GROMACS .gro file of C-alpha atoms in nm:
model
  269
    1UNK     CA    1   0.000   0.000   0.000
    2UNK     CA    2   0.121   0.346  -0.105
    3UNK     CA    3  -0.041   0.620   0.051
    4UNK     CA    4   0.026   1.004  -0.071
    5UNK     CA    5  -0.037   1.265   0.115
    6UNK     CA    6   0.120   1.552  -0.129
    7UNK     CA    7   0.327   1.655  -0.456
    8UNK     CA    8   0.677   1.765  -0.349
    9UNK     CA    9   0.723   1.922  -0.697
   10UNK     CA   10   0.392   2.100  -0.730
   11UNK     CA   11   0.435   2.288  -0.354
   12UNK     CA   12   0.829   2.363  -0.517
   13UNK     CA   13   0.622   2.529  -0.801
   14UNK     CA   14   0.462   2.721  -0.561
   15UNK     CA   15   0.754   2.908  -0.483
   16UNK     CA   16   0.934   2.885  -0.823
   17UNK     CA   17   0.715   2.876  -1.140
   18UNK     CA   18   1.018   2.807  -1.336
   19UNK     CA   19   1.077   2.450  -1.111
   20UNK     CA   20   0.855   2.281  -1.361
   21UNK     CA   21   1.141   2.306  -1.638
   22UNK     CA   22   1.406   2.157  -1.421
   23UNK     CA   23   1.557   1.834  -1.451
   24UNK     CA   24   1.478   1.770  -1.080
   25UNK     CA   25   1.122   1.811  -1.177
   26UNK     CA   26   1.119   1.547  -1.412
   27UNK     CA   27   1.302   1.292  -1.200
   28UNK     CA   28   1.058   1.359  -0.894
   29UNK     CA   29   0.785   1.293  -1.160
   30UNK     CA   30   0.919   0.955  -1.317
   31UNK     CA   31   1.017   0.814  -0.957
   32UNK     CA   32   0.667   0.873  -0.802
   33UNK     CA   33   0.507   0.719  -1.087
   34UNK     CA   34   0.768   0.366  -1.068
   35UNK     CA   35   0.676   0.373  -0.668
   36UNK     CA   36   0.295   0.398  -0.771
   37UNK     CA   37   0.345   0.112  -1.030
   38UNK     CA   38   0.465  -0.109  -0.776
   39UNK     CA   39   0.209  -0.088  -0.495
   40UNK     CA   40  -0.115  -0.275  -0.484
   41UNK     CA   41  -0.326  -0.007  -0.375
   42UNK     CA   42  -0.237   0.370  -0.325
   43UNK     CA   43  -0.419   0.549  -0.069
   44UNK     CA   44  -0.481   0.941  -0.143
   45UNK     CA   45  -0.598   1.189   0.131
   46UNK     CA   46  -0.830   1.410  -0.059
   47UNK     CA   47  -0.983   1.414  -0.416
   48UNK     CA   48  -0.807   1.648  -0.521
   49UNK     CA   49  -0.489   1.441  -0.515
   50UNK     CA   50  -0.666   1.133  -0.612
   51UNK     CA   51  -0.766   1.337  -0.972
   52UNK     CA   52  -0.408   1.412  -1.057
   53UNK     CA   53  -0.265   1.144  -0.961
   54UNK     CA   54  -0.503   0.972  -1.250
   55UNK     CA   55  -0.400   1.292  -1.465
   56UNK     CA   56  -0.032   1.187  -1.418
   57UNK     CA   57  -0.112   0.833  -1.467
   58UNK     CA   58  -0.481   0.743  -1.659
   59UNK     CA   59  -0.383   0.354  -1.664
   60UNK     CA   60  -0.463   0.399  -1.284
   61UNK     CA   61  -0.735   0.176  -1.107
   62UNK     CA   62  -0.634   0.104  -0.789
   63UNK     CA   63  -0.625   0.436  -0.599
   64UNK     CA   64  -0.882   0.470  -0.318
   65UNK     CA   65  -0.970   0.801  -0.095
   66UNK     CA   66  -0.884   0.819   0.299
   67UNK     CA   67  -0.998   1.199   0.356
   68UNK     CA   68  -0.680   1.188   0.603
   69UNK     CA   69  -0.437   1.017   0.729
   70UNK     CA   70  -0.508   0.903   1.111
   71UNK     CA   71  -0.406   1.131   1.363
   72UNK     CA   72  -0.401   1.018   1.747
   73UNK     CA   73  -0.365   1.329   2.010
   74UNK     CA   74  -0.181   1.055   2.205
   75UNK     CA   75   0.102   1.109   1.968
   76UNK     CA   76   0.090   1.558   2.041
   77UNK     CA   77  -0.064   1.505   2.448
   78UNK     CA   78  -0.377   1.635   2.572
   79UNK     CA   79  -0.501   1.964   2.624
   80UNK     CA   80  -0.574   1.996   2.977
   81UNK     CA   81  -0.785   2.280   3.155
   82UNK     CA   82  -0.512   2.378   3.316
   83UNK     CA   83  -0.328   2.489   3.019
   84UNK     CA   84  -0.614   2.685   2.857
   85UNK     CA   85  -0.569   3.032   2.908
   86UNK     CA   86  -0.923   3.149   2.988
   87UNK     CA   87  -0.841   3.449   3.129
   88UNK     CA   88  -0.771   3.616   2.777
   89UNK     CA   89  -1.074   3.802   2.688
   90UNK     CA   90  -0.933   3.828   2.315
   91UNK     CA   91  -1.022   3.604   2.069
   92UNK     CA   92  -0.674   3.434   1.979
   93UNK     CA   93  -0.621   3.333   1.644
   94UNK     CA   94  -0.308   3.095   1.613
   95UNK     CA   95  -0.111   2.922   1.253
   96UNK     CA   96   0.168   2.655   1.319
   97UNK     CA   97   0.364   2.536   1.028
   98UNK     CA   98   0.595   2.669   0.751
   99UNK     CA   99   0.585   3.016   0.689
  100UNK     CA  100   0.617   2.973   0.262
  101UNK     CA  101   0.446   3.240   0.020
  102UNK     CA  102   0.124   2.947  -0.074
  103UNK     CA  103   0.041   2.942   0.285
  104UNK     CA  104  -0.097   3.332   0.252
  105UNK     CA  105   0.049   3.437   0.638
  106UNK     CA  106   0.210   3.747   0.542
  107UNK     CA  107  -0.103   3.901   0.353
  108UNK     CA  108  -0.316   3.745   0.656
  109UNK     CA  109  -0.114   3.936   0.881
  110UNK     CA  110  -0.171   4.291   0.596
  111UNK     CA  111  -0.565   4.232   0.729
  112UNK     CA  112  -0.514   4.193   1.042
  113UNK     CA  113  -0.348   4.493   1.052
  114UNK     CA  114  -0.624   4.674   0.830
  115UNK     CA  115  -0.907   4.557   1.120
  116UNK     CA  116  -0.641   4.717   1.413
  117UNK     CA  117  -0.640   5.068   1.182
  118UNK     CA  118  -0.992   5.076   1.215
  119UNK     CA  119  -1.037   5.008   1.570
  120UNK     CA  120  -1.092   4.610   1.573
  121UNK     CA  121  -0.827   4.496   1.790
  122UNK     CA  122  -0.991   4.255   2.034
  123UNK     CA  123  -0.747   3.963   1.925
  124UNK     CA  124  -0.422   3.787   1.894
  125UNK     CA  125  -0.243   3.624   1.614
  126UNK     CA  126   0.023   3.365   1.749
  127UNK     CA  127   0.280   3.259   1.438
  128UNK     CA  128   0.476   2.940   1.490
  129UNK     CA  129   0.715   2.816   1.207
  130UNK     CA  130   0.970   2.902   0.957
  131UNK     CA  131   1.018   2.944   0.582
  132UNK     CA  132   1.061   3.172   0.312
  133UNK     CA  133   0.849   3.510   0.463
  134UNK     CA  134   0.937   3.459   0.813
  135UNK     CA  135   1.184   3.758   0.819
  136UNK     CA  136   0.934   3.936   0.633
  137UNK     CA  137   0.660   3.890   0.852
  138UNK     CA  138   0.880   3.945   1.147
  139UNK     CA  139   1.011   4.302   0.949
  140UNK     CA  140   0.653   4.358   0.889
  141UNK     CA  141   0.494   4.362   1.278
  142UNK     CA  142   0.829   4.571   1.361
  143UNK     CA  143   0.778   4.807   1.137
  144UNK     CA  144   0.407   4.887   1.234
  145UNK     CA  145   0.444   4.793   1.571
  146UNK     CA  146   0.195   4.506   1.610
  147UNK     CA  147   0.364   4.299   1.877
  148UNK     CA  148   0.094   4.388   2.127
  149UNK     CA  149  -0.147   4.181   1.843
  150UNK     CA  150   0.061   3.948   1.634
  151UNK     CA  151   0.360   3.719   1.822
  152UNK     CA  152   0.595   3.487   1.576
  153UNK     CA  153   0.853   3.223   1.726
  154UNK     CA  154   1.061   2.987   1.516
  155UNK     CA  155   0.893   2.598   1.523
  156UNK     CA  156   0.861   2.374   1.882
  157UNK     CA  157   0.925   2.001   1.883
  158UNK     CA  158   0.557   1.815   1.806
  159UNK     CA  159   0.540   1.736   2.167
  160UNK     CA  160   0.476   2.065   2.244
  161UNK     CA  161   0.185   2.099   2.000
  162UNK     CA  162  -0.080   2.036   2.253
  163UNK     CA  163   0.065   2.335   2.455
  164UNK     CA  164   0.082   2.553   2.187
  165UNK     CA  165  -0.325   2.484   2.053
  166UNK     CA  166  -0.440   2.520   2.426
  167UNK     CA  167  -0.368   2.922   2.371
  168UNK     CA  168  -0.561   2.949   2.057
  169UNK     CA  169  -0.942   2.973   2.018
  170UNK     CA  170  -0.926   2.952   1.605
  171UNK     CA  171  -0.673   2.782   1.376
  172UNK     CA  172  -0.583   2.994   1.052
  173UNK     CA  173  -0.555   2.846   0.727
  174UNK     CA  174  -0.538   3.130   0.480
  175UNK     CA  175  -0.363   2.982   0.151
  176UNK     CA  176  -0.395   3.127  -0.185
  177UNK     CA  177  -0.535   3.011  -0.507
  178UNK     CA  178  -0.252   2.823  -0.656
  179UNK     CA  179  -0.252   2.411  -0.727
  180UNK     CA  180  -0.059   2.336  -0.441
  181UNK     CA  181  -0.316   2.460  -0.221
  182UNK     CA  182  -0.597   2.335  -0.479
  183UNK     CA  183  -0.459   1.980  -0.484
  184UNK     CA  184  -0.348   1.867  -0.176
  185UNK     CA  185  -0.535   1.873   0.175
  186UNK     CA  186  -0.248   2.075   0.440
  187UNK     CA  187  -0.195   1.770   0.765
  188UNK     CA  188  -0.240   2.096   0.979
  189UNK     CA  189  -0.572   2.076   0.921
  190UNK     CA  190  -0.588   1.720   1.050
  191UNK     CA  191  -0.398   1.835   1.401
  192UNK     CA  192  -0.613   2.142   1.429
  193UNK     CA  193  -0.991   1.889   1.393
  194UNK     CA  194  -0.843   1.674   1.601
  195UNK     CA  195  -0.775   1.906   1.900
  196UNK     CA  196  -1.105   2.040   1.875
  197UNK     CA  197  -1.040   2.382   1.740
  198UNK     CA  198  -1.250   2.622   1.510
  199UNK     CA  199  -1.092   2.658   1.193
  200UNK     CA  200  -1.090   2.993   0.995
  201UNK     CA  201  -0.949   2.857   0.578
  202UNK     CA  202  -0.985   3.028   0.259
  203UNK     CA  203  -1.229   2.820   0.014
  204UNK     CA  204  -0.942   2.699  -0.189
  205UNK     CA  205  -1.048   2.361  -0.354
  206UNK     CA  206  -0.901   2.077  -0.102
  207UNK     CA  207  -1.030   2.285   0.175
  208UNK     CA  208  -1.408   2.325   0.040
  209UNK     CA  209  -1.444   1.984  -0.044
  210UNK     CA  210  -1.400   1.874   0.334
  211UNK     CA  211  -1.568   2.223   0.530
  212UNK     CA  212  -1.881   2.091   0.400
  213UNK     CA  213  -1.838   1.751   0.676
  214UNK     CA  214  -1.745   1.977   0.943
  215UNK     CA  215  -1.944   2.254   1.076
  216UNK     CA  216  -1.594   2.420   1.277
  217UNK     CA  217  -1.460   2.488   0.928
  218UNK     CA  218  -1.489   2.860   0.869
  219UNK     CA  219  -1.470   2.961   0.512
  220UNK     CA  220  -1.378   3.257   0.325
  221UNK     CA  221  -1.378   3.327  -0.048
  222UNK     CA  222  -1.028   3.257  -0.139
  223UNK     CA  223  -0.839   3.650  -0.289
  224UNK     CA  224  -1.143   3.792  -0.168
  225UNK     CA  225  -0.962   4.043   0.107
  226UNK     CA  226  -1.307   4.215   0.183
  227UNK     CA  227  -1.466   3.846   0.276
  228UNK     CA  228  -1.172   3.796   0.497
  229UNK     CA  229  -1.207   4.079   0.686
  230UNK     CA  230  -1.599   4.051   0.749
  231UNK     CA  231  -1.543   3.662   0.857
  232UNK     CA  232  -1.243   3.843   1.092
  233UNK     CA  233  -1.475   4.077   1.234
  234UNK     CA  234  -1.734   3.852   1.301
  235UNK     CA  235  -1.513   3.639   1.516
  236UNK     CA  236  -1.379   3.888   1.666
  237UNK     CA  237  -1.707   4.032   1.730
  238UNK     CA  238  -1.884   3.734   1.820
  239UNK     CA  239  -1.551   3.622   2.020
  240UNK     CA  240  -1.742   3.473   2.347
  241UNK     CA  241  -1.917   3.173   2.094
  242UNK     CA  242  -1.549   3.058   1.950
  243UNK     CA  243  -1.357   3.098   2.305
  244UNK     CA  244  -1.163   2.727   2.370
  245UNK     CA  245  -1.359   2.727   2.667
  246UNK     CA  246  -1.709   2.698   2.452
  247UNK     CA  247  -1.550   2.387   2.236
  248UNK     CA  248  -1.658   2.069   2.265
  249UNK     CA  249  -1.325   1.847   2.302
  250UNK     CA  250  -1.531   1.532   2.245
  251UNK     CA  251  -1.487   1.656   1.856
  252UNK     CA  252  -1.135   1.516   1.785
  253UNK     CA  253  -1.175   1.169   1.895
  254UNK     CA  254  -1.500   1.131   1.682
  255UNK     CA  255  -1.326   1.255   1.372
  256UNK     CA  256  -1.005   0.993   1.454
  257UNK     CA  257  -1.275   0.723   1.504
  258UNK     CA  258  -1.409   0.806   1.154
  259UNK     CA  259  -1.066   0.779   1.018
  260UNK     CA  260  -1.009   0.462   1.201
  261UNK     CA  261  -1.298   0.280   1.032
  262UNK     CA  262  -1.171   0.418   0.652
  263UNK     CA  263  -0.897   0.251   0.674
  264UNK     CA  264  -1.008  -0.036   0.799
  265UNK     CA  265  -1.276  -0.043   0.575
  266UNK     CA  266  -1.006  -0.043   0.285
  267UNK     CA  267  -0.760  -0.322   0.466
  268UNK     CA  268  -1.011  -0.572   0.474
  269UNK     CA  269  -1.112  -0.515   0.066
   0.00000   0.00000   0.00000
């Protein structure tokens, strides 16, 4: 069994358009499709990927969708009441992962900034990762003086993910409309279901097709900056229905339960 869970090449495009011409390119191409030759079955996580994998390959008949992979909280620890920070009367919005141009952080952090110019400041933005605009970003709150607001620190070892989601009332997910994002389903949204957390995502393609199974995906029309800041506001406004507190924790281990019975589902065929 081969299961895929992304396109190395196609997220490289993402941050070089000219990547497709390379000879490393081509090789990442011809070795995925030897490895998919080979394997009895090939698990993809979403649609999306499912689609172009038959795109790359049309002689393909043995690929089968698992929405995601399965994703324990025993591996990331629990969230425990003591380390819920209820005492912030801000809504706290919070993105963990790499900090590359597709992931749409930096402009995220441009509205954010728009709402505080206009008097809608009831909220913080914690930043965890690294990548291509994380001196950018950093430069950016500097510059305008937003570290009362927005906070960014380089990544934390995965065992200190539970720590790090018990601050955070909503999980961001703001990428932009390019195939990367289109394609292939982000594994941060599978952390940020299975801790329980409210999840604010642009309507990209891989992220539409699974909001509509889960009512604490948030969507906004993807380059639509005016949508963004009305679904911000709202939030923000409405901050006292999205506080951790409020969210039913019982979420995550019905959504790994789900995934659990996929694959099992798919062993046994």
């Amino acid at each position: 069994i081969y299961e895929i869970r992304g396109f190395w090449e196609i997220s490289a495009m993402a941050n070089d358009m000219d990547y497709k011409s390379t000879e490393l390119f081509t090789l990442s191409r011809k070795y995925e499709s030897q490895t998919m030759s080979m394997a009895r079955r090939i698990l993809a996580i979403n649609k999306g990927i499912k689609d172009k994998l038959i795109e790359i390959n049309k002689e393909l008949n043995n690929v089968d969708v698992v929405p995601f992979e399965t994703c324990s909280l025993d591996i990331y620890g629990t969230i425990s009441k003591i380390d819920i920070n209820i005492k912030n009367k801000n809504i706290v919005f919070g993105y963990f992962g790499q900090l590359n141009t597709y992931e749409g952080i930096y402009p995220f952090v441009k509205e954010l900034h728009t709402l505080i110019k206009n008097g809608t400041n009831q909220f913080k933005f914690m930043i965890v990762g690294n990548g291509t605009e994380y001196q950018a970003i950093i430069q950016y709150i500097t510059i305008n003086n937003l570290q009362p607001f927005i906070s960014i620190q380089p990544p934390v070892d995965y065992k200190q993910l539970s720590i790090l989601y018990s601050k955070i009332d909503v999980f961001c997910l703001p990428r932009i409309n390019v195939d990367v994002c289109n394609i292939v389903l982000p594994m941060k949204l599978v952390e940020a279901i299975a801790f329980g957390k409210t999840i604010l995502a642009s309507d990209v393609d891989a992220l539409k097709d699974i909001a509509n199974k889960y009512s604490q995906i948030l969507l906004y029309q993807r380059d639509n900056n005016t949508d963004l800041k009305e679904k911000l506001s709202n939030l923000i406004n409405n901050r006292n229905k999205y506080k951790i507190e409020q969210i039913n924790q019982n979420y995550g281990s019905e959504f790994i339960k789900f995934i659990n019975n996929l694959y099992f589902q798919i062993l046994n065929n």
